[in-house]
PDB file of C-alpha atoms and ligand atoms in Angstrom:
ATOM      1  CA  UNK H 115      57.805  -6.967 -22.168  1.00  0.00           C
ATOM      2  CA  UNK H 116      56.029  -9.396 -24.451  1.00  0.00           C
ATOM      3  CA  UNK H 117      52.867  -9.225 -22.321  1.00  0.00           C
ATOM      4  CA  UNK H 118      52.964  -5.423 -22.345  1.00  0.00           C
ATOM      5  CA  UNK H 119      53.455  -5.373 -26.109  1.00  0.00           C
ATOM      6  CA  UNK H 120      50.559  -7.764 -26.638  1.00  0.00           C
ATOM      7  CA  UNK H 121      48.244  -5.757 -24.383  1.00  0.00           C
ATOM      8  CA  UNK H 122      49.314  -2.506 -26.043  1.00  0.00           C
ATOM      9  CA  UNK H 123      48.871  -4.100 -29.448  1.00  0.00           C
ATOM     10  CA  UNK H 124      45.355  -5.223 -28.555  1.00  0.00           C
ATOM     11  CA  UNK H 125      44.501  -1.735 -27.271  1.00  0.00           C
ATOM     12  CA  UNK H 126      45.889  -0.093 -30.377  1.00  0.00           C
ATOM     13  CA  UNK H 127      43.956  -2.491 -32.596  1.00  0.00           C
ATOM     14  CA  UNK H 128      40.679  -1.691 -30.854  1.00  0.00           C
ATOM     15  CA  UNK H 129      41.251   2.053 -31.082  1.00  0.00           C
ATOM     16  CA  UNK H 130      42.171   1.757 -34.752  1.00  0.00           C
ATOM     17  CA  UNK H 131      38.869   0.070 -35.400  1.00  0.00           C
ATOM     18  CA  UNK H 132      37.034   3.055 -33.898  1.00  0.00           C
ATOM     19  CA  UNK H 133      39.189   5.779 -35.470  1.00  0.00           C
ATOM     20  CA  UNK H 134      40.856   4.825 -38.784  1.00  0.00           C
ATOM     21  CA  UNK H 135      44.588   5.399 -38.711  1.00  0.00           C
ATOM     22  CA  UNK H 136      44.848   6.186 -35.002  1.00  0.00           C
ATOM     23  CA  UNK H 137      46.600   2.951 -34.090  1.00  0.00           C
ATOM     24  CA  UNK H 138      49.080   3.191 -36.964  1.00  0.00           C
ATOM     25  CA  UNK H 139      49.733   6.851 -36.125  1.00  0.00           C
ATOM     26  CA  UNK H 140      50.802   5.822 -32.622  1.00  0.00           C
ATOM     27  CA  UNK H 141      52.763   2.789 -33.756  1.00  0.00           C
ATOM     28  CA  UNK H 142      53.483   2.517 -37.511  1.00  0.00           C
ATOM     29  CA  UNK H 143      55.720  -0.490 -36.953  1.00  0.00           C
ATOM     30  CA  UNK H 144      52.841  -2.407 -35.328  1.00  0.00           C
ATOM     31  CA  UNK H 145      51.076  -2.205 -38.700  1.00  0.00           C
ATOM     32  CA  UNK H 146      54.044  -3.288 -40.782  1.00  0.00           C
ATOM     33  CA  UNK H 147      55.099   0.209 -41.853  1.00  0.00           C
ATOM     34  CA  UNK H 148      58.791   1.072 -42.164  1.00  0.00           C
ATOM     35  CA  UNK H 149      60.436   4.371 -41.274  1.00  0.00           C
ATOM     36  CA  UNK H 150      61.567   6.201 -44.443  1.00  0.00           C
ATOM     37  CA  UNK H 151      62.712   9.266 -42.486  1.00  0.00           C
ATOM     38  CA  UNK H 152      61.115  12.725 -42.029  1.00  0.00           C
ATOM     39  CA  UNK H 153      58.185  11.026 -40.235  1.00  0.00           C
ATOM     40  CA  UNK H 154      57.140   9.232 -43.412  1.00  0.00           C
ATOM     41  CA  UNK H 155      56.250   5.550 -43.048  1.00  0.00           C
ATOM     42  CA  UNK H 156      55.394   3.063 -45.768  1.00  0.00           C
ATOM     43  CA  UNK H 157      54.799  -0.624 -46.284  1.00  0.00           C
ATOM     44  CA  UNK H 158      57.733  -0.739 -48.694  1.00  0.00           C
ATOM     45  CA  UNK H 159      61.181   0.798 -48.437  1.00  0.00           C
ATOM     46  CA  UNK H 160      60.986   2.940 -51.568  1.00  0.00           C
ATOM     47  CA  UNK H 161      62.700   6.356 -51.167  1.00  0.00           C
ATOM     48  CA  UNK H 162      60.620   7.759 -54.076  1.00  0.00           C
ATOM     49  CA  UNK H 163      57.634   7.795 -51.732  1.00  0.00           C
ATOM     50  CA  UNK H 164      59.421  10.398 -49.635  1.00  0.00           C
ATOM     51  CA  UNK H 165      59.935  12.495 -52.771  1.00  0.00           C
ATOM     52  CA  UNK H 166      56.145  12.517 -53.333  1.00  0.00           C
ATOM     53  CA  UNK H 167      55.628  13.925 -49.843  1.00  0.00           C
ATOM     54  CA  UNK H 168      58.453  16.449 -50.302  1.00  0.00           C
ATOM     55  CA  UNK H 169      56.795  17.696 -53.508  1.00  0.00           C
ATOM     56  CA  UNK H 170      53.444  17.988 -51.688  1.00  0.00           C
ATOM     57  CA  UNK H 171      55.247  19.883 -48.919  1.00  0.00           C
ATOM     58  CA  UNK H 172      56.453  22.456 -51.423  1.00  0.00           C
ATOM     59  CA  UNK H 173      52.908  22.968 -52.701  1.00  0.00           C
ATOM     60  CA  UNK H 174      51.680  23.614 -49.161  1.00  0.00           C
ATOM     61  CA  UNK H 175      54.536  26.057 -48.617  1.00  0.00           C
ATOM     62  CA  UNK H 176      53.721  27.839 -51.890  1.00  0.00           C
ATOM     63  CA  UNK H 177      50.160  28.476 -50.713  1.00  0.00           C
ATOM     64  CA  UNK H 178      50.662  29.052 -46.997  1.00  0.00           C
ATOM     65  CA  UNK H 179      54.157  30.530 -47.030  1.00  0.00           C
ATOM     66  CA  UNK H 180      55.415  27.657 -44.872  1.00  0.00           C
ATOM     67  CA  UNK H 181      54.143  24.399 -43.499  1.00  0.00           C
ATOM     68  CA  UNK H 182      53.505  24.558 -39.755  1.00  0.00           C
ATOM     69  CA  UNK H 183      51.770  21.229 -39.300  1.00  0.00           C
ATOM     70  CA  UNK H 184      53.900  18.110 -39.047  1.00  0.00           C
ATOM     71  CA  UNK H 185      51.579  15.174 -39.451  1.00  0.00           C
ATOM     72  CA  UNK H 186      52.979  11.668 -39.543  1.00  0.00           C
ATOM     73  CA  UNK H 187      52.573  10.268 -43.063  1.00  0.00           C
ATOM     74  CA  UNK H 188      51.437   6.658 -43.438  1.00  0.00           C
ATOM     75  CA  UNK H 189      51.663   5.215 -46.953  1.00  0.00           C
ATOM     76  CA  UNK H 190      50.166   1.955 -48.180  1.00  0.00           C
ATOM     77  CA  UNK H 191      51.057   0.603 -51.597  1.00  0.00           C
ATOM     78  CA  UNK H 192      48.643  -2.314 -51.256  1.00  0.00           C
ATOM     79  CA  UNK H 193      44.914  -2.416 -50.543  1.00  0.00           C
ATOM     80  CA  UNK H 194      45.445  -4.961 -47.740  1.00  0.00           C
ATOM     81  CA  UNK H 195      47.817  -2.573 -45.951  1.00  0.00           C
ATOM     82  CA  UNK H 196      45.328   0.290 -46.223  1.00  0.00           C
ATOM     83  CA  UNK H 197      42.489  -1.819 -44.856  1.00  0.00           C
ATOM     84  CA  UNK H 198      44.739  -2.981 -42.011  1.00  0.00           C
ATOM     85  CA  UNK H 199      45.248   0.674 -41.036  1.00  0.00           C
ATOM     86  CA  UNK H 200      41.469   1.125 -40.940  1.00  0.00           C
ATOM     87  CA  UNK H 201      41.010   2.835 -44.301  1.00  0.00           C
ATOM     88  CA  UNK H 202      38.007   2.456 -46.593  1.00  0.00           C
ATOM     89  CA  UNK H 203      37.347   3.285 -50.234  1.00  0.00           C
ATOM     90  CA  UNK H 204      38.898   6.776 -50.095  1.00  0.00           C
ATOM     91  CA  UNK H 205      42.253   7.660 -51.701  1.00  0.00           C
ATOM     92  CA  UNK H 206      43.559   9.245 -48.534  1.00  0.00           C
ATOM     93  CA  UNK H 207      42.486  10.489 -45.166  1.00  0.00           C
ATOM     94  CA  UNK H 208      43.743  13.047 -42.649  1.00  0.00           C
ATOM     95  CA  UNK H 209      43.448  12.401 -38.944  1.00  0.00           C
ATOM     96  CA  UNK H 210      43.131  15.916 -37.495  1.00  0.00           C
ATOM     97  CA  UNK H 211      46.590  17.460 -37.836  1.00  0.00           C
ATOM     98  CA  UNK H 212      48.227  14.356 -36.371  1.00  0.00           C
ATOM     99  CA  UNK H 213      48.623  12.186 -39.414  1.00  0.00           C
ATOM    100  CA  UNK H 214      47.506  11.372 -42.900  1.00  0.00           C
ATOM    101  CA  UNK H 215      47.243   8.023 -44.581  1.00  0.00           C
ATOM    102  CA  UNK H 216      47.464   7.388 -48.304  1.00  0.00           C
ATOM    103  CA  UNK H 217      45.985   4.415 -50.152  1.00  0.00           C
ATOM    104  CA  UNK H 218      47.634   2.910 -53.251  1.00  0.00           C
ATOM    105  CA  UNK H 219      45.461   5.231 -55.399  1.00  0.00           C
ATOM    106  CA  UNK H 220      46.416   8.197 -53.221  1.00  0.00           C
ATOM    107  CA  UNK H 221      50.202   7.921 -53.397  1.00  0.00           C
ATOM    108  CA  UNK H 222      50.652  10.927 -55.652  1.00  0.00           C
ATOM    109  CA  UNK H 223      51.440  14.601 -55.264  1.00  0.00           C
ATOM    110  CA  UNK H 224      47.835  15.790 -55.655  1.00  0.00           C
ATOM    111  CA  UNK H 225      46.250  13.548 -53.027  1.00  0.00           C
ATOM    112  CA  UNK H 226      49.188  13.989 -50.629  1.00  0.00           C
ATOM    113  CA  UNK H 227      48.840  17.773 -50.960  1.00  0.00           C
ATOM    114  CA  UNK H 228      45.067  17.513 -50.428  1.00  0.00           C
ATOM    115  CA  UNK H 229      45.501  15.634 -47.157  1.00  0.00           C
ATOM    116  CA  UNK H 230      48.401  17.842 -46.019  1.00  0.00           C
ATOM    117  CA  UNK H 231      46.171  20.861 -46.689  1.00  0.00           C
ATOM    118  CA  UNK H 232      43.576  19.520 -44.252  1.00  0.00           C
ATOM    119  CA  UNK H 233      46.239  19.108 -41.582  1.00  0.00           C
ATOM    120  CA  UNK H 234      47.780  22.534 -42.204  1.00  0.00           C
ATOM    121  CA  UNK H 235      44.440  24.345 -42.210  1.00  0.00           C
ATOM    122  CA  UNK H 236      43.304  22.654 -38.995  1.00  0.00           C
ATOM    123  CA  UNK H 237      46.632  23.182 -37.247  1.00  0.00           C
ATOM    124  CA  UNK H 238      46.557  26.910 -38.050  1.00  0.00           C
ATOM    125  CA  UNK H 239      42.935  27.242 -36.930  1.00  0.00           C
ATOM    126  CA  UNK H 240      43.503  25.548 -33.598  1.00  0.00           C
ATOM    127  CA  UNK H 241      40.258  25.339 -31.637  1.00  0.00           C
ATOM    128  CA  UNK H 242      38.567  27.591 -34.233  1.00  0.00           C
ATOM    129  CA  UNK H 243      38.569  24.593 -36.603  1.00  0.00           C
ATOM    130  CA  UNK H 244      35.100  23.710 -35.336  1.00  0.00           C
ATOM    131  CA  UNK H 245      33.804  27.006 -36.842  1.00  0.00           C
ATOM    132  CA  UNK H 246      34.672  25.986 -40.398  1.00  0.00           C
ATOM    133  CA  UNK H 247      32.151  23.968 -42.385  1.00  0.00           C
ATOM    134  CA  UNK H 248      33.451  20.831 -44.088  1.00  0.00           C
ATOM    135  CA  UNK H 249      32.673  22.074 -47.606  1.00  0.00           C
ATOM    136  CA  UNK H 250      35.149  24.933 -47.138  1.00  0.00           C
ATOM    137  CA  UNK H 251      37.883  22.661 -45.755  1.00  0.00           C
ATOM    138  CA  UNK H 252      37.389  20.282 -48.700  1.00  0.00           C
ATOM    139  CA  UNK H 253      37.146  22.964 -51.367  1.00  0.00           C
ATOM    140  CA  UNK H 254      40.312  24.550 -50.012  1.00  0.00           C
ATOM    141  CA  UNK H 255      42.147  21.198 -50.096  1.00  0.00           C
ATOM    142  CA  UNK H 256      41.147  20.803 -53.756  1.00  0.00           C
ATOM    143  CA  UNK H 257      42.287  24.364 -54.518  1.00  0.00           C
ATOM    144  CA  UNK H 258      45.655  24.021 -52.728  1.00  0.00           C
ATOM    145  CA  UNK H 259      46.336  20.681 -54.429  1.00  0.00           C
ATOM    146  CA  UNK H 260      45.228  22.119 -57.793  1.00  0.00           C
ATOM    147  CA  UNK H 261      43.233  18.963 -58.440  1.00  0.00           C
ATOM    148  CA  UNK H 262      42.310  18.946 -62.141  1.00  0.00           C
ATOM    149  CA  UNK H 263      39.539  16.402 -61.536  1.00  0.00           C
ATOM    150  CA  UNK H 264      37.540  19.169 -59.839  1.00  0.00           C
ATOM    151  CA  UNK H 265      38.958  22.447 -61.146  1.00  0.00           C
ATOM    152  CA  UNK H 266      39.461  23.687 -64.679  1.00  0.00           C
ATOM    153  CA  UNK H 267      42.337  25.928 -65.810  1.00  0.00           C
ATOM    154  CA  UNK H 268      41.928  29.577 -64.761  1.00  0.00           C
ATOM    155  CA  UNK H 269      40.546  32.122 -64.527  1.00  0.00           C
ATOM    156  CA  UNK H 270      37.043  30.576 -64.395  1.00  0.00           C
ATOM    157  CA  UNK H 271      37.841  27.330 -62.622  1.00  0.00           C
ATOM    158  CA  UNK H 272      34.353  25.957 -61.934  1.00  0.00           C
ATOM    159  CA  UNK H 273      33.500  22.798 -63.822  1.00  0.00           C
ATOM    160  CA  UNK H 274      29.790  23.287 -63.273  1.00  0.00           C
ATOM    161  CA  UNK H 275      27.554  26.379 -63.222  1.00  0.00           C
ATOM    162  CA  UNK H 276      28.043  28.382 -60.030  1.00  0.00           C
ATOM    163  CA  UNK H 277      24.356  28.268 -59.114  1.00  0.00           C
ATOM    164  CA  UNK H 278      24.562  24.476 -59.170  1.00  0.00           C
ATOM    165  CA  UNK H 279      27.651  24.544 -56.939  1.00  0.00           C
ATOM    166  CA  UNK H 280      26.260  26.905 -54.313  1.00  0.00           C
ATOM    167  CA  UNK H 281      23.860  24.436 -52.611  1.00  0.00           C
ATOM    168  CA  UNK H 282      26.932  22.672 -51.174  1.00  0.00           C
ATOM    169  CA  UNK H 283      27.225  25.518 -48.656  1.00  0.00           C
ATOM    170  CA  UNK H 284      23.912  24.677 -47.019  1.00  0.00           C
ATOM    171  CA  UNK H 285      23.708  20.913 -47.565  1.00  0.00           C
ATOM    172  CA  UNK H 286      24.953  18.299 -45.141  1.00  0.00           C
ATOM    173  CA  UNK H 287      28.443  17.531 -46.450  1.00  0.00           C
ATOM    174  CA  UNK H 288      28.576  13.940 -45.243  1.00  0.00           C
ATOM    175  CA  UNK H 289      25.326  12.909 -46.876  1.00  0.00           C
ATOM    176  CA  UNK H 290      26.348  14.746 -50.051  1.00  0.00           C
ATOM    177  CA  UNK H 291      29.878  13.293 -50.275  1.00  0.00           C
ATOM    178  CA  UNK H 292      29.033   9.887 -48.828  1.00  0.00           C
ATOM    179  CA  UNK H 293      28.834   7.005 -51.237  1.00  0.00           C
ATOM    180  CA  UNK H 294      31.918   8.207 -53.092  1.00  0.00           C
ATOM    181  CA  UNK H 295      30.186  10.931 -55.118  1.00  0.00           C
ATOM    182  CA  UNK H 296      32.556  13.397 -56.784  1.00  0.00           C
ATOM    183  CA  UNK H 297      29.882  16.055 -57.184  1.00  0.00           C
ATOM    184  CA  UNK H 298      30.279  17.440 -53.674  1.00  0.00           C
ATOM    185  CA  UNK H 299      33.984  18.065 -54.364  1.00  0.00           C
ATOM    186  CA  UNK H 300      33.202  19.726 -57.699  1.00  0.00           C
ATOM    187  CA  UNK H 301      30.749  22.013 -55.918  1.00  0.00           C
ATOM    188  CA  UNK H 302      32.995  22.819 -52.960  1.00  0.00           C
ATOM    189  CA  UNK H 303      36.008  23.460 -55.196  1.00  0.00           C
ATOM    190  CA  UNK H 304      33.944  25.781 -57.388  1.00  0.00           C
ATOM    191  CA  UNK H 305      32.618  27.865 -54.488  1.00  0.00           C
ATOM    192  CA  UNK H 306      35.951  28.097 -52.653  1.00  0.00           C
ATOM    193  CA  UNK H 307      38.012  28.864 -55.778  1.00  0.00           C
ATOM    194  CA  UNK H 308      35.610  31.599 -56.833  1.00  0.00           C
ATOM    195  CA  UNK H 309      35.561  33.088 -53.331  1.00  0.00           C
ATOM    196  CA  UNK H 310      39.376  32.947 -53.088  1.00  0.00           C
ATOM    197  CA  UNK H 311      39.798  34.363 -56.592  1.00  0.00           C
ATOM    198  CA  UNK H 312      37.603  37.348 -55.754  1.00  0.00           C
ATOM    199  CA  UNK H 313      39.226  38.032 -52.377  1.00  0.00           C
ATOM    200  CA  UNK H 314      42.971  37.798 -52.883  1.00  0.00           C
ATOM    201  CA  UNK H 315      43.730  34.082 -53.037  1.00  0.00           C
ATOM    202  CA  UNK H 316      45.914  32.585 -50.319  1.00  0.00           C
ATOM    203  CA  UNK H 317      46.054  35.924 -48.460  1.00  0.00           C
ATOM    204  CA  UNK H 318      42.265  35.780 -48.028  1.00  0.00           C
ATOM    205  CA  UNK H 319      42.497  32.294 -46.532  1.00  0.00           C
ATOM    206  CA  UNK H 320      45.221  33.373 -44.091  1.00  0.00           C
ATOM    207  CA  UNK H 321      43.104  36.382 -43.143  1.00  0.00           C
ATOM    208  CA  UNK H 322      40.072  34.177 -42.465  1.00  0.00           C
ATOM    209  CA  UNK H 323      42.226  31.960 -40.235  1.00  0.00           C
ATOM    210  CA  UNK H 324      43.432  34.989 -38.233  1.00  0.00           C
ATOM    211  CA  UNK H 325      39.928  36.361 -37.825  1.00  0.00           C
ATOM    212  CA  UNK H 326      38.413  33.023 -36.821  1.00  0.00           C
ATOM    213  CA  UNK H 327      41.137  32.603 -34.209  1.00  0.00           C
ATOM    214  CA  UNK H 328      40.206  36.048 -32.921  1.00  0.00           C
ATOM    215  CA  UNK H 329      36.593  34.908 -32.483  1.00  0.00           C
ATOM    216  CA  UNK H 330      34.883  35.959 -35.709  1.00  0.00           C
ATOM    217  CA  UNK H 331      31.965  33.958 -37.115  1.00  0.00           C
ATOM    218  CA  UNK H 332      32.659  32.053 -40.349  1.00  0.00           C
ATOM    219  CA  UNK H 333      29.412  33.094 -42.041  1.00  0.00           C
ATOM    220  CA  UNK H 334      30.360  36.758 -41.503  1.00  0.00           C
ATOM    221  CA  UNK H 335      33.753  36.269 -43.181  1.00  0.00           C
ATOM    222  CA  UNK H 336      32.945  34.022 -46.126  1.00  0.00           C
ATOM    223  CA  UNK H 337      29.869  34.969 -48.116  1.00  0.00           C
ATOM    224  CA  UNK H 338      29.863  32.907 -51.288  1.00  0.00           C
TER     225      UNK H 338
HETATM  226 ZN1  LIG F  46      39.510  16.045 -48.178  1.00  0.00          ZN
END
């Protein structure tokens, strides 16, 4: 048993190095995370952490009607824990619709909702997820989490002129957002919130999901 555990542990460690959070998703206990219940794991046994996730859950349900994705939630209250899981400088990270991990700076309702939004959107899209550009996924996560760093109070929610936000739709997201720049999120949030506001809000997002699953092309559905 010990040999098997060691071999498995080594394998998990290698995989985690390649894909951040994958190892801890498969085996939270191997990374020092404790089970808080409801598939929430943390490096400290603080029940308030589960309340943060429950509050984020309600925000997802408010937007989507219900939460269909059930990602495992991995919470780190120390930087060492987050690095051990494979995390970097980000506040949180979603691993497909399998799991999300939160750094010490990300253990709050807004960031938890942001990462849950990624998981929910991708779960509902299924294989059509590959049709959706990253800027839309990110802008939607900011909108669903009502992140005041990137969106102003309504009705005009953009924090920068729309014509300065629009280039995000044609730029390479990863080069734009890499290096920890907030501007890409400001741009994406502006474009998505304006599009959603003009097309019926959450209902428009659910409609896009249905149509993409039926084979429609993203660029035909969302014209910012
Ligand atoms: Zn995101």
